[in-house]
Amino acid sequence: SQKIEQNSEALNIQEGKTATLTCNYTNYSPAYLQWYRQDPGRGPVFLLLIRENEKEKRKERLKVTFDTTLKQSLFHITASQPADSATYLCALGETGANNLFFGTGTRLTVIP
Amino acid sequence: GAGVSQTPSNKVTEKGKYVELRCDPISGHTALYWYRQSLGQGPEFLIYFQGTGAADDSGLPNDRFFAVRPEGSVSTLKIQRTERGDSAVYLCASSHGGQQETQYFGPGTRLLVL
């Protein structure tokens, strides 16, 4: 069966450290992968997109990697801040389809 | 500019009733998506419109769910004979329409079926 698993439901880290979130997928052939941030009571907000032929993407303090052999994406937030506290969702997009398949999310808490 | 808006923000209804949820996408976005998000889960795809037509409705759980987008802008998600299991947050998103496009989400409608 198809599955998208994110490493843990919740992750607590100290301010200033790097947060690393994991997204593993099974029985998908994604053409691209996106990461979204979701705050309580709000819709997801797009952060980064990485395509199947790309290994790494960066945007400010964010970095995403994509390994199609391991079927895994890693999402890093460097120099984390309490304002980074939110739920982070990975989402897969397949060739020929416009809809996204979402993981269950990881709730990140950055402790001051 | 204005983002995606959804109304109502909250809806409480009784089992068996009919509900309509509305989505106003970003102006000029040709693609519109409906997702459903249950507590502690990620959004689950329901239906995708390209313009006025439903390009992919494979995520609709059964025939009690229906969506329209008659003028290629505003969309309405309709749920007939609601069941308690329909309780969730219904999210709408829009995009420019191509593949691999960023999807812009609305705040969602929280539906509670008693």
CSV table of C-alpha atoms in Angstrom, one decimal:
chain,number,residue,atom,x,y,z
A,1,SER,CA,0.0,0.0,0.0
A,2,GLN,CA,1.0,3.6,-0.5
A,3,LYS,CA,2.5,5.4,2.6
A,4,ILE,CA,4.1,8.7,3.4
A,5,GLU,CA,5.7,8.7,6.8
A,6,GLN,CA,7.2,11.6,8.7
A,7,ASN,CA,9.7,10.7,11.3
A,8,SER,CA,7.8,11.6,14.4
A,9,GLU,CA,4.7,13.3,15.5
A,10,ALA,CA,6.5,15.8,17.6
A,11,LEU,CA,10.1,17.1,17.7
A,12,ASN,CA,11.5,19.4,20.4
A,13,ILE,CA,14.8,21.2,19.9
A,14,GLN,CA,16.7,24.0,21.6
A,15,GLU,CA,16.8,27.4,20.0
A,16,GLY,CA,19.8,27.9,17.7
A,17,LYS,CA,20.1,24.2,16.9
A,18,THR,CA,19.3,22.6,13.5
A,19,ALA,CA,16.0,20.8,13.2
A,20,THR,CA,15.9,17.8,10.8
A,21,LEU,CA,12.6,16.4,9.7
A,22,THR,CA,12.3,13.2,7.7
A,23,CYS,CA,9.8,12.1,5.1
A,24,ASN,CA,9.8,8.5,3.8
A,25,TYR,CA,7.5,7.2,1.1
A,26,THR,CA,6.5,3.8,-0.1
A,27,ASN,CA,4.9,2.8,-3.5
A,28,TYR,CA,4.9,6.3,-4.9
A,29,SER,CA,7.0,7.6,-7.9
A,30,PRO,CA,7.1,11.3,-7.1
A,31,ALA,CA,8.2,13.7,-9.8
A,32,TYR,CA,8.6,16.4,-7.1
A,33,LEU,CA,8.2,16.9,-3.4
A,34,GLN,CA,7.1,20.0,-1.5
A,35,TRP,CA,7.3,21.0,2.1
A,36,TYR,CA,4.6,23.1,3.8
A,37,ARG,CA,4.3,24.7,7.2
A,38,GLN,CA,1.0,24.7,9.0
A,39,ASP,CA,0.1,26.7,12.1
A,40,PRO,CA,-2.8,25.8,14.3
A,41,GLY,CA,-6.2,26.8,12.8
A,42,ARG,CA,-4.6,27.8,9.4
A,43,GLY,CA,-4.0,26.2,6.0
A,44,PRO,CA,-0.6,24.9,4.9
A,45,VAL,CA,1.9,27.5,3.6
A,46,PHE,CA,4.3,26.5,0.8
A,47,LEU,CA,8.0,26.5,1.8
A,48,LEU,CA,10.1,24.6,-0.8
A,49,LEU,CA,9.8,22.4,-3.9
A,50,ILE,CA,12.4,19.9,-5.0
A,51,ARG,CA,12.2,17.9,-8.2
A,52,GLU,CA,13.2,14.2,-8.7
A,53,ASN,CA,16.4,15.2,-10.6
A,54,GLU,CA,17.5,17.6,-7.8
A,55,LYS,CA,19.5,16.5,-4.8
A,56,GLU,CA,19.3,19.6,-2.7
A,57,LYS,CA,17.5,22.9,-2.5
A,58,ARG,CA,18.1,25.8,-0.1
A,59,LYS,CA,16.2,28.9,0.9
A,60,GLU,CA,17.5,31.1,3.6
A,61,ARG,CA,17.7,28.9,6.7
A,62,LEU,CA,15.9,26.0,5.1
A,63,LYS,CA,17.4,23.1,3.2
A,64,VAL,CA,15.7,20.1,1.6
A,65,THR,CA,17.3,17.0,0.2
A,66,PHE,CA,15.6,14.4,-2.0
A,67,ASP,CA,17.0,10.8,-2.4
A,68,THR,CA,14.8,8.8,-4.8
A,69,THR,CA,16.9,5.7,-4.1
A,70,LEU,CA,16.2,5.8,-0.4
A,71,LYS,CA,12.7,7.2,-1.1
A,72,GLN,CA,13.4,9.9,1.4
A,73,SER,CA,13.4,13.7,1.8
A,74,LEU,CA,15.1,15.5,4.7
A,75,PHE,CA,14.1,19.0,5.7
A,76,HIS,CA,16.5,21.1,7.8
A,77,ILE,CA,16.0,24.3,9.6
A,78,THR,CA,19.3,25.8,10.7
A,79,ALA,CA,19.6,28.3,13.6
A,80,SER,CA,16.1,27.5,14.7
A,81,GLN,CA,14.0,30.1,16.4
A,82,PRO,CA,10.8,29.8,18.5
A,83,ALA,CA,8.9,31.3,15.6
A,84,ASP,CA,9.7,28.2,13.6
A,85,SER,CA,7.5,26.2,15.9
A,86,ALA,CA,4.7,24.7,13.7
A,87,THR,CA,3.7,21.5,12.0
A,88,TYR,CA,5.7,20.7,8.9
A,89,LEU,CA,4.1,18.6,6.1
A,90,CYS,CA,5.8,16.9,3.2
A,91,ALA,CA,3.8,16.4,0.0
A,92,LEU,CA,4.5,14.3,-3.1
A,93,GLY,CA,3.4,15.1,-6.6
A,94,GLU,CA,3.4,12.4,-9.3
A,95,THR,CA,4.0,12.9,-13.0
A,96,GLY,CA,0.7,13.7,-14.8
A,97,ALA,CA,-1.2,14.5,-11.7
A,98,ASN,CA,-1.7,17.9,-10.1
A,99,ASN,CA,-2.9,16.9,-6.7
A,100,LEU,CA,-0.6,16.4,-3.8
A,101,PHE,CA,-0.3,13.4,-1.4
A,102,PHE,CA,0.5,14.6,2.1
A,103,GLY,CA,2.3,13.0,5.0
A,104,THR,CA,0.9,13.2,8.5
A,105,GLY,CA,3.2,16.0,9.5
A,106,THR,CA,5.8,16.6,12.3
A,107,ARG,CA,5.0,19.1,15.0
A,108,LEU,CA,8.2,21.1,15.7
A,109,THR,CA,8.7,23.0,19.0
A,110,VAL,CA,11.7,25.2,19.3
A,111,ILE,CA,12.4,25.9,23.0
A,112,PRO,CA,13.9,29.3,23.9
B,1,GLY,CA,-3.4,40.7,-3.1
B,2,ALA,CA,-6.1,38.6,-1.4
B,3,GLY,CA,-5.4,35.0,-0.7
B,4,VAL,CA,-7.8,32.1,-0.8
B,5,SER,CA,-10.8,32.6,1.3
B,6,GLN,CA,-13.3,30.0,2.6
B,7,THR,CA,-16.7,30.4,4.1
B,8,PRO,CA,-18.0,29.6,6.6
B,9,SER,CA,-15.0,29.3,8.9
B,10,ASN,CA,-17.0,26.9,11.1
B,11,LYS,CA,-20.1,24.8,10.4
B,12,VAL,CA,-22.0,22.7,12.9
B,13,THR,CA,-24.7,20.5,11.5
B,14,GLU,CA,-26.7,17.5,12.4
B,15,LYS,CA,-26.3,14.0,11.0
B,16,GLY,CA,-28.3,13.6,7.8
B,17,LYS,CA,-28.3,17.3,6.8
B,18,TYR,CA,-26.9,18.9,3.7
B,19,VAL,CA,-24.0,21.4,3.7
B,20,GLU,CA,-22.3,23.7,1.3
B,21,LEU,CA,-18.8,24.9,1.7
B,22,ARG,CA,-17.5,27.8,-0.4
B,23,CYS,CA,-14.0,28.6,-1.7
B,24,ASP,CA,-12.9,31.9,-3.3
B,25,PRO,CA,-9.5,31.2,-5.0
B,26,ILE,CA,-6.8,33.7,-5.8
B,27,SER,CA,-7.9,35.8,-8.8
B,28,GLY,CA,-6.4,34.4,-12.0
B,29,HIS,CA,-5.7,31.0,-10.7
B,30,THR,CA,-7.2,28.4,-13.0
B,31,ALA,CA,-6.6,25.4,-10.8
B,32,LEU,CA,-8.6,24.8,-7.7
B,33,TYR,CA,-8.3,21.9,-5.2
B,34,TRP,CA,-10.3,20.6,-2.3
B,35,TYR,CA,-8.7,18.6,0.5
B,36,ARG,CA,-10.0,17.2,3.8
B,37,GLN,CA,-7.9,17.2,6.9
B,38,SER,CA,-8.8,15.1,10.0
B,39,LEU,CA,-7.2,15.8,13.4
B,40,GLY,CA,-3.6,14.8,13.5
B,41,GLN,CA,-3.5,13.9,9.8
B,42,GLY,CA,-2.2,15.6,6.7
B,43,PRO,CA,-4.6,16.9,4.0
B,44,GLU,CA,-6.3,14.3,1.9
B,45,PHE,CA,-7.1,15.1,-1.8
B,46,LEU,CA,-10.7,15.2,-2.8
B,47,ILE,CA,-11.1,16.9,-6.2
B,48,TYR,CA,-9.2,19.1,-8.6
B,49,PHE,CA,-10.7,21.6,-11.1
B,50,GLN,CA,-8.9,23.1,-14.1
B,51,GLY,CA,-11.2,26.0,-15.1
B,52,THR,CA,-14.8,25.0,-14.8
B,53,GLY,CA,-14.3,21.3,-15.2
B,54,ALA,CA,-13.4,18.6,-12.6
B,55,ALA,CA,-10.1,17.3,-14.0
B,56,ASP,CA,-9.8,14.7,-11.2
B,57,ASP,CA,-12.4,13.7,-8.7
B,58,SER,CA,-10.8,10.4,-7.7
B,59,GLY,CA,-10.5,11.5,-4.1
B,60,LEU,CA,-14.2,12.0,-3.4
B,61,PRO,CA,-15.0,9.3,-0.8
B,62,ASN,CA,-18.5,8.5,-2.1
B,63,ASP,CA,-21.5,10.0,-4.0
B,64,ARG,CA,-22.6,12.1,-1.1
B,65,PHE,CA,-19.8,14.5,-2.0
B,66,PHE,CA,-20.0,16.8,-5.0
B,67,ALA,CA,-18.3,20.0,-6.1
B,68,VAL,CA,-18.9,22.6,-8.7
B,69,ARG,CA,-17.0,25.5,-10.2
B,70,PRO,CA,-19.5,26.9,-12.7
B,71,GLU,CA,-17.7,30.0,-13.8
B,72,GLY,CA,-14.1,28.9,-13.3
B,73,SER,CA,-13.6,30.9,-10.1
B,74,VAL,CA,-15.6,30.3,-6.9
B,75,SER,CA,-16.2,26.7,-6.0
B,76,THR,CA,-18.7,25.0,-3.8
B,77,LEU,CA,-18.2,21.6,-2.1
B,78,LYS,CA,-21.6,20.0,-1.3
B,79,ILE,CA,-22.1,17.2,1.1
B,80,GLN,CA,-25.4,15.4,1.2
B,81,ARG,CA,-26.8,13.3,4.1
B,82,THR,CA,-23.8,14.2,6.3
B,83,GLU,CA,-22.4,11.6,8.7
B,84,ARG,CA,-20.4,12.0,11.9
B,85,GLY,CA,-17.3,10.7,10.0
B,86,ASP,CA,-17.5,13.7,7.7
B,87,SER,CA,-16.3,15.9,10.5
B,88,ALA,CA,-13.0,17.4,9.5
B,89,VAL,CA,-11.4,20.6,8.2
B,90,TYR,CA,-12.1,21.1,4.5
B,91,LEU,CA,-9.3,23.0,2.8
B,92,CYS,CA,-9.3,24.7,-0.5
B,93,ALA,CA,-6.2,25.6,-2.5
B,94,SER,CA,-5.6,27.3,-5.8
B,95,SER,CA,-2.6,27.5,-8.2
B,96,HIS,CA,-1.7,28.9,-11.6
B,97,GLY,CA,-2.6,25.6,-13.1
B,98,GLY,CA,0.5,23.9,-14.3
B,99,GLN,CA,2.0,20.8,-12.7
B,100,GLN,CA,4.5,21.3,-9.9
B,101,GLU,CA,3.0,24.6,-9.1
B,102,THR,CA,2.8,26.0,-5.6
B,103,GLN,CA,-0.6,25.5,-4.1
B,104,TYR,CA,-2.0,28.4,-2.0
B,105,PHE,CA,-4.3,27.2,0.8
B,106,GLY,CA,-7.2,28.9,2.4
B,107,PRO,CA,-7.8,28.7,6.2
B,108,GLY,CA,-10.3,25.9,5.9
B,109,THR,CA,-13.8,25.3,7.0
B,110,ARG,CA,-14.2,23.3,10.2
B,111,LEU,CA,-17.2,21.0,9.8
B,112,LEU,CA,-18.6,19.3,12.8
B,113,VAL,CA,-21.4,16.8,12.3
B,114,LEU,CA,-23.3,16.0,15.5
